[in-house]
Amino acid sequence: MAKEKIEAPKLTGKIETPRIQPGASLACQHHKANEQFLTGLGYPSSLVENWQEKAIAKMGELLNKYKSLKLYLDICVRCGACADKCQFYLGTGDPKNTPVGRQELFRKVYRRYFTPAGKLLGNLAGAEDFTEEVLKEWYVYFHHCSQCRRCCVACPYGIDTAEISMAAREIMHSIGLGTKYVDEIILKVFNFGNNLGMQPKAIKNSLDFCEDEMKEAYEEKGIMDIDVKIPMDVEGAEVLLVVPSADFFASPHIESLLGYAKVFYQAGISWTLSSYASEAGNFGMFIGSYDGMQKVASRIGQAVRDLKVKRLVIGECGHAYRIAYSFWNTLIGPFDTLDKRYPIPQHICEFTYDLIKRGALRLDKEANDEFVVTYHDSCNIARATRMGDMPGGQFEIPRSIIKACCNKFVDMPQETIRENTFCCGGGAGLLTDEMMDIRIKGAMPRMQALKQVIDSHGVNFFALICAICKAQFTKIFPAYGLSMDMVGGVHQLVSRAIVLGAKE
Amino acid sequence: MNKLIAIFVVLIFGVVLLSPFVVNAIRGGMSKGVSKLDIVLPSSGKCIKDKEYMRANHMDLLKKERVKAVRDGVRTNDYSLKNCQTCHQKRDEFCDRCHHFVGVKPECFECHYYPTGKKECKGRE
Amino acid sequence: MLSTSYIFLAYFAIIIFVFGILCKVWKYAVIPNPLKIPLTPAPTNTIGVILRMVFEVAFFKSLFKSNKFTWLGGCAFHLALLVVLASHIRFFVSPVPEPIMLLQTFLQSISMFIGLLFIAPLVYLFIRRVWVDRTRFVSIFADYFVLILLFLIGLSGITMKYLIRPDLFAVKTFILGLISFSPEPIPTNPIFITHFTLILILLIYFPFSKLMHGCGIFFSPTRNQIDNPREKRLINPWDKRII
């Protein structure tokens, strides 16, 4: 536990590549998962006796299961093009937080046990025994990776550190080594259906509260006939909306939930949430567990069948949308019962954008006139998914929605947005208090880019479509001396701008 | 399915990697016995330097001769094309055959003729 | 004796090289992609993917975007490598076909430039590797080894071109002898023997090294997958629900 206050880097508006400081972030590490969480997920309860042997066997198994892993371990030339692209290296200067440095931790073990050169020549071939020392570094540095894929953009061969860190985490789990934060959350989904462990009743209460809030707000404005509902477990609804559970009560997430509800209300499409599939997020991906990911995702498949819906829409969540967009069809598909005329699954932004394009929504831009808005591309959405039909729709569609809701929109510098976007610094299991040091430092590049547009354009609203980004930034902004109220969802802006009621 | 694609891919790589062998086998290059240098040699006499040296370095001698003539104005006949021709009478029977074989274009003939006319091959002591 | 051992060694190296690569390529081709992981924005059709790969393989597009200095060195070296390999084709075919003869005539006129283009980037890349603190930190012996090996191959090649000339007739005879399985004696020029030895080392080393990036890049799922997971279901062959 770090008691002293963590010093955030100075906001200068410039992102500078630091000189290397070996071991700079070695001390920042996760609390280990205890017996309850590990056994709950079907892993050994603690580090097993013959862990080295087990880990190597697991590595061998994964090498035959994932083309990406085998290939990326073989072909890296250590050109260093990725090194200055990782926000955790830029923030900490720890060379093992460069993508290539991180991969080398895995690669040296791979060489030692799986390549002829490594077996014969050992150190000379860059191979190293899987010692306790190495395992310690694995635990630290593979959990410092937010699996954001920024390095993959830079790599001439498309080597994706996320694939390697996922494999490393899976290997560590197989020998009884996991992080408390992630494992506890996955277990909660197994047991309760969402990351927060909320019971259906609690969700229902929260939704009722939201409905009342909206009603009151409209009544205050003298609009009496608008009663926006947030339905749950309604069988036969047209649309099943799956949102990250943070949207049920966390701030500013909940504001976006109101936005979704108003969009559905105005579109006149029947919809429902599910208490069984009350989580879009899927931390199974973070630990590289295919089975875990599938088990979490299967709740959505079940809800689709149980509620007999026709369409499936995902709320504002980054990694969730990656899994939904890229993996659901493989994990829990095919979705034979759903309406094929719509994308399966569809992102809420695609849904809203469609309505805007058709002129089905009336948006009062002036309602957001107090804001100068910028948009943060969340890593998973930017680099692992698509919205709409055109490549790059994941960049254009959210921006189009924002522009339809606001008069003042400005982008951050080009090299920090779209496919070059920086991770918030909290992804893939970093979003926990003991990791605050690396979270603050990892957010540095994004904060510097933001600082630039604050200074040049007076930006005061930071729009997002990711639950983790929202949670991370509301925590991090104060550390950088910015107000956490700047952070909000895209549908929060929609919620403020949308004019409900019959069209004139 | 995956296996089929893999076989196809490996075949492509195999053909590329083994292309020197394949091409050579198809063209039958070796069977004709390339080891014998297919040039017409004078029946008697001796060249200015030994055979091994000449094969590797004749171009340097000619170049040296050229530089001497052009830059210094000193014309000797020791290492000149003319002198070559006293024994190696025809270019296409001597120079070209070997040059074609190894794939090097002789730069001499971009400016010069290969001299003609019958001469007596004396060789050198 | 020298010839016999070299001929033996040459075939050994070729076998390791060819079958080593084929084994690796087989693995890369046969290990499944359980999930769709194209790096987006990615093309949504096959033609788009082919174009993307062409830009990556031929122009190192990603590297260009990420690091101009490395791109410059890498591009220059690979271009030189391609040209040098092309100019070696004449040793492997007899008679030399007209197009290759034409190419050779052109390359002959710029051979000094090509030689420099081959070894200068290697020196540059070596210095860069040592100079930049983060690349120095992650570099292993193999990274330097490859640079030095290629440098020496280039240097011995240039030496043969300009200083200690071999008998090209003997060289070509030797190579043709090898590839048509009727071995001829190895030329005695010491530089040629050095050049040849270094190349054999490179061939043997190739399949086990990072040099496999040349083949591996074609299999990279983040680059070669089509972005269509919603439209076309990818089946994971080891999914428990299927097995």
mmCIF file of C-alpha atoms in Angstrom, chain C:
data_model
loop_
_atom_site.group_PDB
_atom_site.id
_atom_site.type_symbol
_atom_site.label_atom_id
_atom_site.label_comp_id
_atom_site.label_asym_id
_atom_site.label_seq_id
_atom_site.Cartn_x
_atom_site.Cartn_y
_atom_site.Cartn_z
ATOM 1 C CA MET C 1 39.545 -32.428 -49.326
ATOM 2 C CA LEU C 2 38.515 -28.782 -49.009
ATOM 3 C CA SER C 3 36.071 -29.179 -51.865
ATOM 4 C CA THR C 4 34.563 -32.326 -50.453
ATOM 5 C CA SER C 5 33.945 -30.845 -47.056
ATOM 6 C CA TYR C 6 32.486 -27.682 -48.529
ATOM 7 C CA ILE C 7 30.204 -29.572 -50.819
ATOM 8 C CA PHE C 8 29.030 -31.637 -47.894
ATOM 9 C CA LEU C 9 28.597 -28.530 -45.764
ATOM 10 C CA ALA C 10 26.723 -26.719 -48.523
ATOM 11 C CA TYR C 11 24.154 -29.473 -48.899
ATOM 12 C CA PHE C 12 23.818 -29.682 -45.150
ATOM 13 C CA ALA C 13 23.157 -25.945 -44.942
ATOM 14 C CA ILE C 14 20.672 -26.013 -47.790
ATOM 15 C CA ILE C 15 18.753 -28.873 -46.234
ATOM 16 C CA ILE C 16 18.614 -27.111 -42.861
ATOM 17 C CA PHE C 17 17.604 -23.872 -44.531
ATOM 18 C CA VAL C 18 14.872 -25.251 -46.743
ATOM 19 C CA PHE C 19 13.385 -27.776 -44.352
ATOM 20 C CA GLY C 20 13.842 -25.510 -41.363
ATOM 21 C CA ILE C 21 11.831 -22.809 -43.052
ATOM 22 C CA LEU C 22 9.230 -25.231 -44.350
ATOM 23 C CA CYS C 23 8.751 -26.701 -40.859
ATOM 24 C CA LYS C 24 8.309 -23.238 -39.401
ATOM 25 C CA VAL C 25 5.969 -22.176 -42.189
ATOM 26 C CA TRP C 26 3.968 -25.352 -41.691
ATOM 27 C CA LYS C 27 3.577 -24.459 -38.009
ATOM 28 C CA TYR C 28 2.593 -20.899 -38.763
ATOM 29 C CA ALA C 29 0.038 -22.113 -41.255
ATOM 30 C CA VAL C 30 -1.424 -24.914 -39.204
ATOM 31 C CA ILE C 31 -1.697 -23.404 -35.708
ATOM 32 C CA PRO C 32 -5.215 -21.986 -35.520
ATOM 33 C CA ASN C 33 -6.427 -18.477 -34.916
ATOM 34 C CA PRO C 34 -9.041 -19.095 -32.253
ATOM 35 C CA LEU C 35 -10.323 -15.543 -32.374
ATOM 36 C CA LYS C 36 -10.552 -12.649 -34.794
ATOM 37 C CA ILE C 37 -7.842 -10.153 -33.936
ATOM 38 C CA PRO C 38 -7.294 -7.874 -36.943
ATOM 39 C CA LEU C 39 -5.858 -4.524 -35.977
ATOM 40 C CA THR C 40 -8.535 -2.053 -36.960
ATOM 41 C CA PRO C 41 -9.239 -0.035 -38.943
ATOM 42 C CA ALA C 42 -8.750 -3.064 -41.157
ATOM 43 C CA PRO C 43 -9.956 -3.879 -44.672
ATOM 44 C CA THR C 44 -13.338 -5.557 -44.899
ATOM 45 C CA ASN C 45 -12.515 -7.670 -47.942
ATOM 46 C CA THR C 46 -9.748 -9.840 -49.363
ATOM 47 C CA ILE C 47 -8.482 -7.328 -51.892
ATOM 48 C CA GLY C 48 -8.103 -4.792 -49.133
ATOM 49 C CA VAL C 49 -6.105 -7.238 -47.058
ATOM 50 C CA ILE C 50 -3.824 -8.038 -49.990
ATOM 51 C CA LEU C 51 -3.210 -4.342 -50.509
ATOM 52 C CA ARG C 52 -2.520 -3.880 -46.820
ATOM 53 C CA MET C 53 0.017 -6.710 -46.903
ATOM 54 C CA VAL C 54 1.684 -5.350 -50.034
ATOM 55 C CA PHE C 55 2.170 -1.994 -48.387
ATOM 56 C CA GLU C 56 3.543 -3.650 -45.271
ATOM 57 C CA VAL C 57 5.866 -6.076 -47.033
ATOM 58 C CA ALA C 58 7.071 -3.836 -49.841
ATOM 59 C CA PHE C 59 7.163 -0.436 -48.162
ATOM 60 C CA PHE C 60 7.181 -1.180 -44.395
ATOM 61 C CA LYS C 61 4.212 1.126 -44.021
ATOM 62 C CA SER C 62 3.728 0.637 -40.281
ATOM 63 C CA LEU C 63 7.389 1.186 -39.570
ATOM 64 C CA PHE C 64 7.312 4.318 -41.698
ATOM 65 C CA LYS C 65 4.517 5.665 -39.550
ATOM 66 C CA SER C 66 6.137 4.690 -36.284
ATOM 67 C CA ASN C 67 9.851 5.394 -36.697
ATOM 68 C CA LYS C 68 11.327 7.159 -39.709
ATOM 69 C CA PHE C 69 14.942 6.531 -38.689
ATOM 70 C CA THR C 70 14.552 2.798 -38.383
ATOM 71 C CA TRP C 71 12.463 2.777 -41.523
ATOM 72 C CA LEU C 72 15.207 4.491 -43.473
ATOM 73 C CA GLY C 73 17.851 1.985 -42.395
ATOM 74 C CA GLY C 74 15.588 -1.012 -42.768
ATOM 75 C CA CYS C 75 14.302 0.030 -46.149
ATOM 76 C CA ALA C 76 17.744 0.799 -47.545
ATOM 77 C CA PHE C 77 19.141 -2.516 -46.387
ATOM 78 C CA HIS C 78 16.237 -4.616 -47.631
ATOM 79 C CA LEU C 79 16.282 -2.864 -50.977
ATOM 80 C CA ALA C 80 19.993 -3.519 -51.286
ATOM 81 C CA LEU C 81 19.464 -7.129 -50.269
ATOM 82 C CA LEU C 82 16.877 -7.537 -52.985
ATOM 83 C CA VAL C 83 19.152 -6.016 -55.618
ATOM 84 C CA VAL C 84 22.139 -8.043 -54.501
ATOM 85 C CA LEU C 85 20.125 -11.246 -54.592
ATOM 86 C CA ALA C 86 18.875 -10.331 -58.050
ATOM 87 C CA SER C 87 22.416 -9.778 -59.253
ATOM 88 C CA HIS C 88 23.342 -13.244 -57.983
ATOM 89 C CA ILE C 89 20.713 -14.938 -60.133
ATOM 90 C CA ARG C 90 23.244 -15.078 -62.979
ATOM 91 C CA PHE C 91 25.269 -17.610 -61.016
ATOM 92 C CA PHE C 92 22.365 -20.002 -60.800
ATOM 93 C CA VAL C 93 21.144 -20.211 -64.393
ATOM 94 C CA SER C 94 22.964 -21.179 -67.526
ATOM 95 C CA PRO C 95 22.712 -19.738 -70.047
ATOM 96 C CA VAL C 96 21.828 -16.407 -68.469
ATOM 97 C CA PRO C 97 18.422 -15.321 -69.795
ATOM 98 C CA GLU C 98 18.254 -12.038 -71.655
ATOM 99 C CA PRO C 99 16.222 -10.075 -69.061
ATOM 100 C CA ILE C 100 18.623 -11.035 -66.304
ATOM 101 C CA MET C 101 21.553 -10.115 -68.512
ATOM 102 C CA LEU C 102 19.987 -6.694 -69.072
ATOM 103 C CA LEU C 103 19.386 -6.248 -65.361
ATOM 104 C CA GLN C 104 22.937 -7.315 -64.668
ATOM 105 C CA THR C 105 24.282 -4.802 -67.168
ATOM 106 C CA PHE C 106 22.448 -2.063 -65.348
ATOM 107 C CA LEU C 107 23.456 -3.226 -61.869
ATOM 108 C CA GLN C 108 27.057 -3.543 -63.000
ATOM 109 C CA SER C 109 27.102 0.173 -63.683
ATOM 110 C CA ILE C 110 25.977 1.040 -60.163
ATOM 111 C CA SER C 111 27.651 -1.784 -58.311
ATOM 112 C CA MET C 112 29.679 0.465 -56.012
ATOM 113 C CA PHE C 113 26.493 2.196 -54.935
ATOM 114 C CA ILE C 114 24.745 -1.106 -54.296
ATOM 115 C CA GLY C 115 27.639 -2.356 -52.231
ATOM 116 C CA LEU C 116 27.477 0.738 -50.065
ATOM 117 C CA LEU C 117 23.703 0.533 -49.904
ATOM 118 C CA PHE C 118 24.130 -2.959 -48.497
ATOM 119 C CA ILE C 119 26.690 -2.361 -45.781
ATOM 120 C CA ALA C 120 26.108 1.259 -44.804
ATOM 121 C CA PRO C 121 22.594 0.622 -43.415
ATOM 122 C CA LEU C 122 23.972 -2.298 -41.411
ATOM 123 C CA VAL C 123 26.500 -0.020 -39.782
ATOM 124 C CA TYR C 124 23.793 2.579 -39.270
ATOM 125 C CA LEU C 125 21.418 0.058 -37.706
ATOM 126 C CA PHE C 126 24.184 -1.233 -35.489
ATOM 127 C CA ILE C 127 25.009 2.246 -34.239
ATOM 128 C CA ARG C 128 21.343 3.055 -33.729
ATOM 129 C CA ARG C 129 20.879 -0.117 -31.717
ATOM 130 C CA VAL C 130 23.691 0.855 -29.390
ATOM 131 C CA TRP C 131 22.927 4.554 -29.389
ATOM 132 C CA VAL C 132 19.241 4.551 -28.390
ATOM 133 C CA ASP C 133 19.107 3.537 -24.756
ATOM 134 C CA ARG C 134 15.867 1.577 -24.966
ATOM 135 C CA THR C 135 16.908 -0.490 -27.975
ATOM 136 C CA ARG C 136 20.282 -1.141 -26.383
ATOM 137 C CA PHE C 137 18.474 -2.394 -23.296
ATOM 138 C CA VAL C 138 16.308 -4.881 -25.171
ATOM 139 C CA SER C 139 18.954 -6.039 -27.660
ATOM 140 C CA ILE C 140 20.378 -9.495 -27.261
ATOM 141 C CA PHE C 141 23.548 -11.002 -28.703
ATOM 142 C CA ALA C 142 21.647 -12.447 -31.651
ATOM 143 C CA ASP C 143 20.660 -8.951 -32.800
ATOM 144 C CA TYR C 144 24.271 -7.873 -33.100
ATOM 145 C CA PHE C 145 25.332 -11.222 -34.489
ATOM 146 C CA VAL C 146 23.007 -10.965 -37.479
ATOM 147 C CA LEU C 147 24.131 -7.425 -38.259
ATOM 148 C CA ILE C 148 27.771 -8.416 -38.105
ATOM 149 C CA LEU C 149 27.239 -11.559 -40.146
ATOM 150 C CA LEU C 150 25.452 -9.686 -42.901
ATOM 151 C CA PHE C 151 28.066 -6.953 -42.782
ATOM 152 C CA LEU C 152 30.861 -9.452 -43.277
ATOM 153 C CA ILE C 153 29.002 -11.112 -46.116
ATOM 154 C CA GLY C 154 28.624 -7.728 -47.784
ATOM 155 C CA LEU C 155 32.198 -6.765 -47.127
ATOM 156 C CA SER C 156 33.606 -9.992 -48.555
ATOM 157 C CA GLY C 157 31.350 -9.549 -51.570
ATOM 158 C CA ILE C 158 32.627 -6.045 -52.175
ATOM 159 C CA THR C 159 36.198 -7.199 -51.693
ATOM 160 C CA MET C 160 35.720 -9.759 -54.428
ATOM 161 C CA LYS C 161 34.287 -7.151 -56.704
ATOM 162 C CA TYR C 162 37.069 -4.607 -56.257
ATOM 163 C CA LEU C 163 40.156 -6.059 -54.654
ATOM 164 C CA ILE C 164 40.738 -9.752 -54.755
ATOM 165 C CA ARG C 165 38.899 -11.049 -57.722
ATOM 166 C CA PRO C 166 37.889 -14.685 -57.988
ATOM 167 C CA ASP C 167 37.672 -16.621 -61.201
ATOM 168 C CA LEU C 168 33.988 -16.141 -61.940
ATOM 169 C CA PHE C 169 34.008 -19.039 -64.315
ATOM 170 C CA ALA C 170 35.082 -21.323 -61.513
ATOM 171 C CA VAL C 171 32.548 -19.764 -59.165
ATOM 172 C CA LYS C 172 29.670 -20.328 -61.496
ATOM 173 C CA THR C 173 30.786 -23.821 -62.327
ATOM 174 C CA PHE C 174 30.918 -24.604 -58.645
ATOM 175 C CA ILE C 175 27.431 -23.238 -57.976
ATOM 176 C CA LEU C 176 25.882 -24.929 -61.005
ATOM 177 C CA GLY C 177 27.551 -28.124 -59.901
ATOM 178 C CA LEU C 178 25.918 -27.842 -56.508
ATOM 179 C CA ILE C 179 22.419 -27.179 -57.723
ATOM 180 C CA SER C 180 22.481 -29.880 -60.351
ATOM 181 C CA PHE C 181 23.921 -32.489 -57.988
ATOM 182 C CA SER C 182 27.175 -33.006 -59.893
ATOM 183 C CA PRO C 183 29.604 -31.190 -57.631
ATOM 184 C CA GLU C 184 32.627 -29.355 -58.970
ATOM 185 C CA PRO C 185 35.643 -28.219 -56.960
ATOM 186 C CA ILE C 186 35.340 -25.030 -54.930
ATOM 187 C CA PRO C 187 37.224 -21.985 -56.266
ATOM 188 C CA THR C 188 40.401 -21.382 -54.331
ATOM 189 C CA ASN C 189 40.051 -17.631 -53.885
ATOM 190 C CA PRO C 190 40.190 -17.182 -50.078
ATOM 191 C CA ILE C 191 37.700 -14.321 -50.112
ATOM 192 C CA PHE C 192 35.239 -16.405 -52.038
ATOM 193 C CA ILE C 193 35.616 -19.195 -49.533
ATOM 194 C CA THR C 194 35.010 -16.714 -46.717
ATOM 195 C CA HIS C 195 31.981 -15.260 -48.468
ATOM 196 C CA PHE C 196 30.598 -18.697 -49.127
ATOM 197 C CA THR C 197 31.223 -19.908 -45.582
ATOM 198 C CA LEU C 198 29.453 -16.900 -44.088
ATOM 199 C CA ILE C 199 26.482 -17.507 -46.337
ATOM 200 C CA LEU C 200 26.290 -21.125 -45.258
ATOM 201 C CA ILE C 201 26.286 -19.970 -41.635
ATOM 202 C CA LEU C 202 23.487 -17.558 -42.482
ATOM 203 C CA LEU C 203 21.483 -20.311 -44.169
ATOM 204 C CA ILE C 204 21.837 -22.638 -41.205
ATOM 205 C CA TYR C 205 21.030 -19.886 -38.752
ATOM 206 C CA PHE C 206 18.076 -18.485 -40.666
ATOM 207 C CA PRO C 207 15.213 -20.822 -39.712
ATOM 208 C CA PHE C 208 16.039 -20.635 -36.009
ATOM 209 C CA SER C 209 16.372 -16.914 -35.790
ATOM 210 C CA LYS C 210 14.455 -13.689 -35.913
ATOM 211 C CA LEU C 211 15.252 -13.631 -39.620
ATOM 212 C CA MET C 212 12.108 -15.710 -39.969
ATOM 213 C CA HIS C 213 10.282 -12.379 -39.915
ATOM 214 C CA GLY C 214 10.626 -12.500 -43.677
ATOM 215 C CA CYS C 215 8.287 -15.472 -43.838
ATOM 216 C CA GLY C 216 6.332 -14.824 -40.665
ATOM 217 C CA ILE C 217 4.988 -11.447 -41.642
ATOM 218 C CA PHE C 218 2.650 -13.094 -44.135
ATOM 219 C CA PHE C 219 0.962 -15.003 -41.320
ATOM 220 C CA SER C 220 0.489 -12.127 -38.891
ATOM 221 C CA PRO C 221 -3.192 -12.287 -37.879
ATOM 222 C CA THR C 222 -3.395 -8.656 -36.795
ATOM 223 C CA ARG C 223 -2.469 -7.707 -40.353
ATOM 224 C CA ASN C 224 -3.837 -10.422 -42.600
ATOM 225 C CA GLN C 225 -7.295 -10.960 -41.159
ATOM 226 C CA ILE C 226 -10.365 -9.470 -42.762
ATOM 227 C CA ASP C 227 -12.409 -7.266 -40.476
ATOM 228 C CA ASN C 228 -15.707 -9.163 -40.703
ATOM 229 C CA PRO C 229 -16.326 -10.950 -37.397
ATOM 230 C CA ARG C 230 -19.963 -9.940 -37.245
ATOM 231 C CA GLU C 231 -20.683 -10.925 -40.825
ATOM 232 C CA LYS C 232 -18.769 -14.198 -40.958
ATOM 233 C CA ARG C 233 -18.439 -16.457 -37.955
ATOM 234 C CA LEU C 234 -14.920 -17.639 -37.218
ATOM 235 C CA ILE C 235 -14.910 -21.158 -35.821
ATOM 236 C CA ASN C 236 -12.333 -21.931 -33.188
ATOM 237 C CA PRO C 237 -11.278 -25.535 -33.836
ATOM 238 C CA TRP C 238 -10.467 -26.180 -30.187
ATOM 239 C CA ASP C 239 -13.601 -24.645 -28.737
ATOM 240 C CA LYS C 240 -15.007 -27.138 -26.237
ATOM 241 C CA ARG C 241 -18.498 -26.640 -27.615
ATOM 242 C CA ILE C 242 -17.336 -27.931 -30.973
ATOM 243 C CA ILE C 243 -15.107 -30.746 -29.780
#
